mmCIF file of C-alpha atoms and ligand atoms in Angstrom:
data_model
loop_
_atom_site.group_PDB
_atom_site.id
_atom_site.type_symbol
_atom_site.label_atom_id
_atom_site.label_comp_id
_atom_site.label_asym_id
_atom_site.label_seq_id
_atom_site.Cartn_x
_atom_site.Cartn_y
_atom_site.Cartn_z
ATOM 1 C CA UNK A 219 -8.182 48.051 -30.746
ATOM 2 C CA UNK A 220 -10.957 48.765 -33.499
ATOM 3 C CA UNK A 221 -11.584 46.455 -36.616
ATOM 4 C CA UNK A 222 -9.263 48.608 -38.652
ATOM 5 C CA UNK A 223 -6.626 48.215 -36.019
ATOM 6 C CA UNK A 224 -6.692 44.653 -36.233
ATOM 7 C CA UNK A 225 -6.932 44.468 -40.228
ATOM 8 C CA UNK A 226 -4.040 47.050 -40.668
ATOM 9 C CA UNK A 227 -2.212 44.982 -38.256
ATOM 10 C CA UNK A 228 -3.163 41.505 -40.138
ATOM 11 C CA UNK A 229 -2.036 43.397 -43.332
ATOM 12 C CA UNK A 230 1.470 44.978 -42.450
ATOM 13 C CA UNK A 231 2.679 41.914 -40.013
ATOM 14 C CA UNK A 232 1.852 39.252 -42.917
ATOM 15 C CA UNK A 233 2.519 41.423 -45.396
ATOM 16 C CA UNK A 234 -0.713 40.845 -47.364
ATOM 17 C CA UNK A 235 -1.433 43.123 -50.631
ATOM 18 C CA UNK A 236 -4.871 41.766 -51.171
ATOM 19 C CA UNK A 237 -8.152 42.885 -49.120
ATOM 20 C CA UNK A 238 -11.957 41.717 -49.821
ATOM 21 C CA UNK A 239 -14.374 43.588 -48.047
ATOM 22 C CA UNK A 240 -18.246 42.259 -47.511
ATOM 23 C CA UNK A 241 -20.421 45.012 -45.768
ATOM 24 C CA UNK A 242 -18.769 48.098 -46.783
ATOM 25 C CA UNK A 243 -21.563 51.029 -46.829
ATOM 26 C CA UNK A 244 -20.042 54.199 -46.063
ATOM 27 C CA UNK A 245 -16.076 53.403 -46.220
ATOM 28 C CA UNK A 246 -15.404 53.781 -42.672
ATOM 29 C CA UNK A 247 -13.667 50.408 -42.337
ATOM 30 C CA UNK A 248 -12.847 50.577 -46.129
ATOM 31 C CA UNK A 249 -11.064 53.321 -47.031
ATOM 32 C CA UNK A 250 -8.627 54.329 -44.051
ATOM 33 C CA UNK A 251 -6.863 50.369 -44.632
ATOM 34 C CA UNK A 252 -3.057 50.063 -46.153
ATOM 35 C CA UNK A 253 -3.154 47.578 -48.713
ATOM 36 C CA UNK A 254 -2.736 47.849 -51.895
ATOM 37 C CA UNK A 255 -5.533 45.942 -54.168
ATOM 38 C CA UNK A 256 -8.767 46.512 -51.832
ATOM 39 C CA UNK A 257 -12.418 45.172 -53.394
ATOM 40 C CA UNK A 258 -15.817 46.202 -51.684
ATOM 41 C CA UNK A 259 -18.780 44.236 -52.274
ATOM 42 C CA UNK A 260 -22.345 45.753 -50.794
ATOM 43 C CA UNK A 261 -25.602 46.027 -52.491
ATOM 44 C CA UNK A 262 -25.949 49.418 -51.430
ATOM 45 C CA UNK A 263 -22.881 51.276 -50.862
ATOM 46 C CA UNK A 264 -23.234 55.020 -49.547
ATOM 47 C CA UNK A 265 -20.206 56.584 -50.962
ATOM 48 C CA UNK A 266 -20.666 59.777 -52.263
ATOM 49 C CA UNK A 267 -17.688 60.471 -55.672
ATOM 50 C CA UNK A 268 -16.414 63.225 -52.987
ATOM 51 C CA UNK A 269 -15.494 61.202 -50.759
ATOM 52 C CA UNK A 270 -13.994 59.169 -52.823
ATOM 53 C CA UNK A 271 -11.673 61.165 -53.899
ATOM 54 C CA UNK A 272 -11.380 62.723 -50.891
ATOM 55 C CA UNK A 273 -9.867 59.370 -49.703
ATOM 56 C CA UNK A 274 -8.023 59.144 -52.775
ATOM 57 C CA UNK A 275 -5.930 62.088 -51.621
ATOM 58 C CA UNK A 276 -5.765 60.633 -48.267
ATOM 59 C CA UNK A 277 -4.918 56.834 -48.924
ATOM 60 C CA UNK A 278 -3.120 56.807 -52.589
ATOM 61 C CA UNK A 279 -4.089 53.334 -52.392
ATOM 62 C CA UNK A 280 -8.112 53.921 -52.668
ATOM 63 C CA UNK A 281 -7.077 54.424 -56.455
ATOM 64 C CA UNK A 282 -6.939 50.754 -57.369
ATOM 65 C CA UNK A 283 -10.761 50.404 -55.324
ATOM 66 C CA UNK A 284 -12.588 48.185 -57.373
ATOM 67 C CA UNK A 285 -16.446 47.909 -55.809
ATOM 68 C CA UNK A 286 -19.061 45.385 -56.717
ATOM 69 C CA UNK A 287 -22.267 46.818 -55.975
ATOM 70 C CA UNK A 288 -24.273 43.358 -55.084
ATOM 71 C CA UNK A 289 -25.334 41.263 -52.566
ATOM 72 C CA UNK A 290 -21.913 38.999 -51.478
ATOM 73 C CA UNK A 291 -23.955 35.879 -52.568
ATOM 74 C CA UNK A 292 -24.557 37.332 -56.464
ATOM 75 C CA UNK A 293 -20.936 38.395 -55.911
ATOM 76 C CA UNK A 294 -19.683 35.043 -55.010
ATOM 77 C CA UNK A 295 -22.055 33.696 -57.579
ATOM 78 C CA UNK A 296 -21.006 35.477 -60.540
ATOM 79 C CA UNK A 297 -17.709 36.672 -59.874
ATOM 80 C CA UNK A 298 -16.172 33.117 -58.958
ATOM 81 C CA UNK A 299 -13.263 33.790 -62.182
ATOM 82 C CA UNK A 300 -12.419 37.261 -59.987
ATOM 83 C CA UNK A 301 -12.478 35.794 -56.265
ATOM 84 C CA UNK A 302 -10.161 32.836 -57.559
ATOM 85 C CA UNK A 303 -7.843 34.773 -59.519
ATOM 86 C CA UNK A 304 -7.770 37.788 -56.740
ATOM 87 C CA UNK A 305 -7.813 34.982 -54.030
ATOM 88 C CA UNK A 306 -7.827 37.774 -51.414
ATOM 89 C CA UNK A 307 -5.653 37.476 -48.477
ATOM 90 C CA UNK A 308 -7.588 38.968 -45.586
ATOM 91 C CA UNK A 309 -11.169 38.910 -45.850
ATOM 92 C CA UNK A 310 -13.248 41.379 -43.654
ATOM 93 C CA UNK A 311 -17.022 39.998 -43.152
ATOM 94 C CA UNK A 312 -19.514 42.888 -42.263
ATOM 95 C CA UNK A 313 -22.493 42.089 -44.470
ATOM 96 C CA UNK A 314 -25.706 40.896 -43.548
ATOM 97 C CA UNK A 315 -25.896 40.292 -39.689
ATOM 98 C CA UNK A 316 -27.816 37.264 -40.040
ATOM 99 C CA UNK A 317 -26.708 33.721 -38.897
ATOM 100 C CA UNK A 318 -26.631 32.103 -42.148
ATOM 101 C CA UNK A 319 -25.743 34.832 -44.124
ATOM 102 C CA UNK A 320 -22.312 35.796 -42.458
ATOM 103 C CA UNK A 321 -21.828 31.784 -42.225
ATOM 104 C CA UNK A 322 -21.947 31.555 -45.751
ATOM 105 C CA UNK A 323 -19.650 34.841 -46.505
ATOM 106 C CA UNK A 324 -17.305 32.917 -44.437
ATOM 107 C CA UNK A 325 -17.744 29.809 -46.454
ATOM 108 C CA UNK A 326 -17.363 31.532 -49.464
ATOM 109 C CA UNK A 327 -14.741 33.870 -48.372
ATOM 110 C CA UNK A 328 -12.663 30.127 -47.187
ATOM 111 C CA UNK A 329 -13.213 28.708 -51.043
ATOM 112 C CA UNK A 330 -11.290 32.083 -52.443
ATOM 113 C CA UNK A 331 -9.055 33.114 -49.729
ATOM 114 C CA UNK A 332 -5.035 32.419 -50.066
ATOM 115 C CA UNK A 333 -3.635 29.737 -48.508
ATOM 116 C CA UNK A 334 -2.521 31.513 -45.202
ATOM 117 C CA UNK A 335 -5.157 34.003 -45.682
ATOM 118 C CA UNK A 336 -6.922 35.550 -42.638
ATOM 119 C CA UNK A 337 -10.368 36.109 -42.356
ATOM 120 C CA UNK A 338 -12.264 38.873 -39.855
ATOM 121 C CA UNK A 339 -15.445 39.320 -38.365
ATOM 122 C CA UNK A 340 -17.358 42.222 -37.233
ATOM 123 C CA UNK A 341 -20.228 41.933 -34.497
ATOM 124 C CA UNK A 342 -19.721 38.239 -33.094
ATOM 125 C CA UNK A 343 -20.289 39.507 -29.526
ATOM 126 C CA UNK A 344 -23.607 41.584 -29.273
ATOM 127 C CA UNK A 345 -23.148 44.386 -26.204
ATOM 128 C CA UNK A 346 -27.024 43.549 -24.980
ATOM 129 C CA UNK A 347 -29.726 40.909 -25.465
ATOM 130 C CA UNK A 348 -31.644 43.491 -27.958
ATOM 131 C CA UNK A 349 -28.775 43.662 -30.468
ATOM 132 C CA UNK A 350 -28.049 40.117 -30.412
ATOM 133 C CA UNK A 351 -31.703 39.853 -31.766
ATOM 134 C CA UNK A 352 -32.685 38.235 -35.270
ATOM 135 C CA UNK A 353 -33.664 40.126 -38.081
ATOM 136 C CA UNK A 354 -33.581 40.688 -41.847
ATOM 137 C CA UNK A 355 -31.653 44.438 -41.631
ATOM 138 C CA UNK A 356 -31.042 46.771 -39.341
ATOM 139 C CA UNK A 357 -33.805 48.791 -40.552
ATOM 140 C CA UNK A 358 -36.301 46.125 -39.321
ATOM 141 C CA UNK A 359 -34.439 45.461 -35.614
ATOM 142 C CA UNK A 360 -35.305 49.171 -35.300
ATOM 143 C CA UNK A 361 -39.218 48.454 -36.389
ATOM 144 C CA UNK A 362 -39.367 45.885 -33.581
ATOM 145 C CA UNK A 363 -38.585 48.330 -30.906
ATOM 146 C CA UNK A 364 -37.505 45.732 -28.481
ATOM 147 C CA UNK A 365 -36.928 46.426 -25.151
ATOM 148 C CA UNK A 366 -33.191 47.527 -24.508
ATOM 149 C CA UNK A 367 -32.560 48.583 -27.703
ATOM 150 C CA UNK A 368 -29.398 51.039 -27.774
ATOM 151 C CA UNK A 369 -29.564 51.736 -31.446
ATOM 152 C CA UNK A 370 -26.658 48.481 -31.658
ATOM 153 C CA UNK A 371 -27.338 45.544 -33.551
ATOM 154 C CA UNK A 372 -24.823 42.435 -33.924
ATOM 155 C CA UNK A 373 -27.856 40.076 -35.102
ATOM 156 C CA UNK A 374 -26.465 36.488 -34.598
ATOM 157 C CA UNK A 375 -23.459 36.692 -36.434
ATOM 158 C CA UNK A 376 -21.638 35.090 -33.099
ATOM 159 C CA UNK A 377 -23.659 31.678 -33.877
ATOM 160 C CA UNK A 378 -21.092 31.215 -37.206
ATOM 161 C CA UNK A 379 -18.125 31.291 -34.699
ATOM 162 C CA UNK A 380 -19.729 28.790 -32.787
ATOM 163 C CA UNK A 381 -20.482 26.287 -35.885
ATOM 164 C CA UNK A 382 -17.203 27.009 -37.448
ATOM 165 C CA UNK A 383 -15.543 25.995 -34.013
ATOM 166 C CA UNK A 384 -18.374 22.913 -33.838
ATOM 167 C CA UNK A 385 -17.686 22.088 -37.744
ATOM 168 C CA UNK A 386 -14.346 22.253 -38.008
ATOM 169 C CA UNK A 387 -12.605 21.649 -35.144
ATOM 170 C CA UNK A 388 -8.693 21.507 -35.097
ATOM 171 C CA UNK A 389 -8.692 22.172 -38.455
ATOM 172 C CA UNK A 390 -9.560 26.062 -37.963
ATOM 173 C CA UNK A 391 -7.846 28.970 -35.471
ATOM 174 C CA UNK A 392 -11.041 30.769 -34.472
ATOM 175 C CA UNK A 393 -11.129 33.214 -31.625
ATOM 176 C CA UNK A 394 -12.751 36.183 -31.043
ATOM 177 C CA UNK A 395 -10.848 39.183 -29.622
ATOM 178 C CA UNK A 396 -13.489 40.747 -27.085
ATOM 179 C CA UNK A 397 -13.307 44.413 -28.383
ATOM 180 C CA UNK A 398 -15.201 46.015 -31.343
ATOM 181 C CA UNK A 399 -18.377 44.169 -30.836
ATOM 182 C CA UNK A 400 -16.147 41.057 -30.904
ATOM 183 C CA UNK A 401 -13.727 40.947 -34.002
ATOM 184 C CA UNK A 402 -13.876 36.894 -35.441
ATOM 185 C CA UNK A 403 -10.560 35.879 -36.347
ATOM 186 C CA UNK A 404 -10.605 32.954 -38.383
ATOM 187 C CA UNK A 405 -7.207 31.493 -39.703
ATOM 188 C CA UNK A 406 -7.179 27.667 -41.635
ATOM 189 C CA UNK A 407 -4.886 25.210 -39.977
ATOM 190 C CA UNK A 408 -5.252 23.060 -42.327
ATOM 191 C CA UNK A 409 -6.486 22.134 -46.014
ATOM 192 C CA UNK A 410 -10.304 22.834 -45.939
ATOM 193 C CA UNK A 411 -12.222 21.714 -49.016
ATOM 194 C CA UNK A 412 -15.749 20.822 -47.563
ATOM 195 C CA UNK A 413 -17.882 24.163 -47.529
ATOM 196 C CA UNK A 414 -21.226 22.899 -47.737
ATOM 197 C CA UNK A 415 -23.614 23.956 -44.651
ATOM 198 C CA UNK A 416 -23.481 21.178 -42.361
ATOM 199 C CA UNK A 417 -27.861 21.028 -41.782
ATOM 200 C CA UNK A 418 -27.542 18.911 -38.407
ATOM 201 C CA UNK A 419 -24.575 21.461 -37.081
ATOM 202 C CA UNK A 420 -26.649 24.732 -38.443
ATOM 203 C CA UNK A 421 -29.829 23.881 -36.503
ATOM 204 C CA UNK A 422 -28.040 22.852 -33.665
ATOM 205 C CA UNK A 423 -26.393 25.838 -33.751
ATOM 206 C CA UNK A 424 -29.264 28.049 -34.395
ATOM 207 C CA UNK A 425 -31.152 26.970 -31.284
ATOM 208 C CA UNK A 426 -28.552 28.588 -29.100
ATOM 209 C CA UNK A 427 -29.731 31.697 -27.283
ATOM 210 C CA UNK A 428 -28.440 34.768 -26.220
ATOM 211 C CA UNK A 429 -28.246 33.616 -22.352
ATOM 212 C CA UNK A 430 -26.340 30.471 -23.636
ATOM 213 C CA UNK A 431 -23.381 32.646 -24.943
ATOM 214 C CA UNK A 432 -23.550 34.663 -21.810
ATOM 215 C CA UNK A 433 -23.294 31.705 -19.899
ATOM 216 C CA UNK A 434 -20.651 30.062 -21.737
ATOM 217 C CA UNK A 435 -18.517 32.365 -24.258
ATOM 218 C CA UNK A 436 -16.408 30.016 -24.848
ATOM 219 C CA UNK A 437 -18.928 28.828 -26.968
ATOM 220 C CA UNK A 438 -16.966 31.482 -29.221
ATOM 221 C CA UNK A 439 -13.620 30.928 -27.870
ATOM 222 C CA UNK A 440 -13.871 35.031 -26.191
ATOM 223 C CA UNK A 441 -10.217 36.249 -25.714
ATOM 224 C CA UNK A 442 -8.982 39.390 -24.806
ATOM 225 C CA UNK A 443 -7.913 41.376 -27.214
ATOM 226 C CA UNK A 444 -4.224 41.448 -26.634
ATOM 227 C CA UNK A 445 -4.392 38.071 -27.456
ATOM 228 C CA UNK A 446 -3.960 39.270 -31.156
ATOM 229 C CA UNK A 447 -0.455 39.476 -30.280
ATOM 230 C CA UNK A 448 -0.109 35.857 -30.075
ATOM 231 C CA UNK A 449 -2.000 35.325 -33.145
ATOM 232 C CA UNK A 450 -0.165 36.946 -35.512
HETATM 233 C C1 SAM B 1751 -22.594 47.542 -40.709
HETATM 234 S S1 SAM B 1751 -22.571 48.007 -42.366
HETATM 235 C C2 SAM B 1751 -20.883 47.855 -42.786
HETATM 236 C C3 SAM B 1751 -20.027 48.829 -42.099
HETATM 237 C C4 SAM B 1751 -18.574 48.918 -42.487
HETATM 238 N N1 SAM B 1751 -17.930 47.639 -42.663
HETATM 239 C C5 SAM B 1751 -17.833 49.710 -41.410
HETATM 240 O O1 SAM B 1751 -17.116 49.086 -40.594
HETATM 241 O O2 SAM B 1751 -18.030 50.922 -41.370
HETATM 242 C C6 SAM B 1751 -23.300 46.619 -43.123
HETATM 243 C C7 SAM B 1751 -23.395 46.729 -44.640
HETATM 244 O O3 SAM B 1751 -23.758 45.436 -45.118
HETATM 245 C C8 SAM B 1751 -24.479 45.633 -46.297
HETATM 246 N N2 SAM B 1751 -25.220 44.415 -46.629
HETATM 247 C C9 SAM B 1751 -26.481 44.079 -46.306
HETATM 248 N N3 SAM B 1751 -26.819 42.918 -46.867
HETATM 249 C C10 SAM B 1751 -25.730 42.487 -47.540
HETATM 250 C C11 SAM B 1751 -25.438 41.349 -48.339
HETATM 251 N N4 SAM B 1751 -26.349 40.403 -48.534
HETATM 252 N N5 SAM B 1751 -24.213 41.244 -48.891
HETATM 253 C C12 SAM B 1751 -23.270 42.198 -48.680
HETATM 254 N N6 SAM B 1751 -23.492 43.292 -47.946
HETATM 255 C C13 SAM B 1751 -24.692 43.436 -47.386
HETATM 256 C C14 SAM B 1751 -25.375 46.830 -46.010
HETATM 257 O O4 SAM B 1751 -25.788 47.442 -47.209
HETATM 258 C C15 SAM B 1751 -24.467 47.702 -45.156
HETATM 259 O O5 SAM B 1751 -23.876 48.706 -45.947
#
């Protein structure tokens, strides 16, 4: 099961009609989903008008695309009238592969999101020590040439599973499925209003290391990935 698996899945068992996408770039997770209002935030989207329409003709649905090319933080920023009135249902985080960015995509994506809304992770279990390594964009892991390096990068994206689990406790469903570079499924139990970063949590959090997840993954609550079948 890929990330598109698992959305289309999220989508069609729920029944959801609403889809927010952060960390979109070429489509490929984008454009092959079922749903019918779909929004794409990136600040640099690689989507050429043929293949637009190309998916167009594909997916009738990629008609309704709306895309906001900015940074999800600018988005969240100045589009709060649009994420509120959208309030997407299943929110697929893919942005920035940073710790405290895709933490605070999350948090933003939890203010706007329905009330049984669903929210999805890329990358929160790196393959190899290299990928799991920090950096600013993929373009500067590559520049480090670390040793190991396979061309993959997760960043630390896993560390946001591990202070939403830490943060919120009971009041969350978090999981992730081990498949896809581990797919974050994050599902509210409960009424959430607090989405401030929690300082003492986040540095905590951020002095975990690669070996610690390897030693203890349920750090991130790992589950296989047929588990999805009791989730939804
Ligand atoms: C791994 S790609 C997304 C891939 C896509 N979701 C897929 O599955 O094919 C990550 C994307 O995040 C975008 N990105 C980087 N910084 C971002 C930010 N601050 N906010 C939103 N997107 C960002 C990049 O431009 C890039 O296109």
């Amino acid at each position: 099961m890929k990330r598109v698996d698992l959305i289309q899945e999220i989508v069609n068992k729920r029944g959801f009609k609403r889809y927010l996408e952060i960390g979109t770039y070429k489509g490929e997770s984008f454009f092959p989903i079922n749903c019918k209002y779909k929004v794409a935030v990136d600040p640099q989207f690689n989507i050429p008008l043929k293949r637009k329409f190309k998916w167009i003709v594909k997916n009738a649905n990629n008609l309704f695309n709306k895309y906001f090319e900015l940074t999800s933080d600018v988005f969240f920023e100045k589009n709060g009238k649009f994420a509120s009135k959208y309030r997407p249902q299943v929110v697929f985080v893919d942005g920035l592969h940073t710790f405290k960015a895709s933490l605070l995509d999350v948090l933003n994506s939890m203010k706007y999101i329905d009330t049984d809304g669903i929210i999805v992770m890329h990358d929160c279990m790196p393959p190899n020590r290299a990928a799991s390594t920090y950096a600013n964009s993929f373009k500067e892991a590559i520049a480090m040439k670390l040793e190991g390096w396979t061309g993959e990068w997760t960043g630390d994206v896993w560390k946001t599973i591990v202070y939403l689990k830490q943060k919120y406790g009971e009041k969350l469903n978090v999981c992730v499925l081990d498949t896809d570079y581990g797919l974050g499924y994050i599902e509210k139990n409960s009424l959430i209003e607090d989405f401030k970063i929690d300082e003492v949590i986040f540095k905590k959090v951020n002095q975990l290391t690669y070996d610690d997840l390897l030693n203890d993954t349920s750090l991130i609550n790992l589950v296989d990935k047929n588990h999805v079948n009791e989730l939804l």
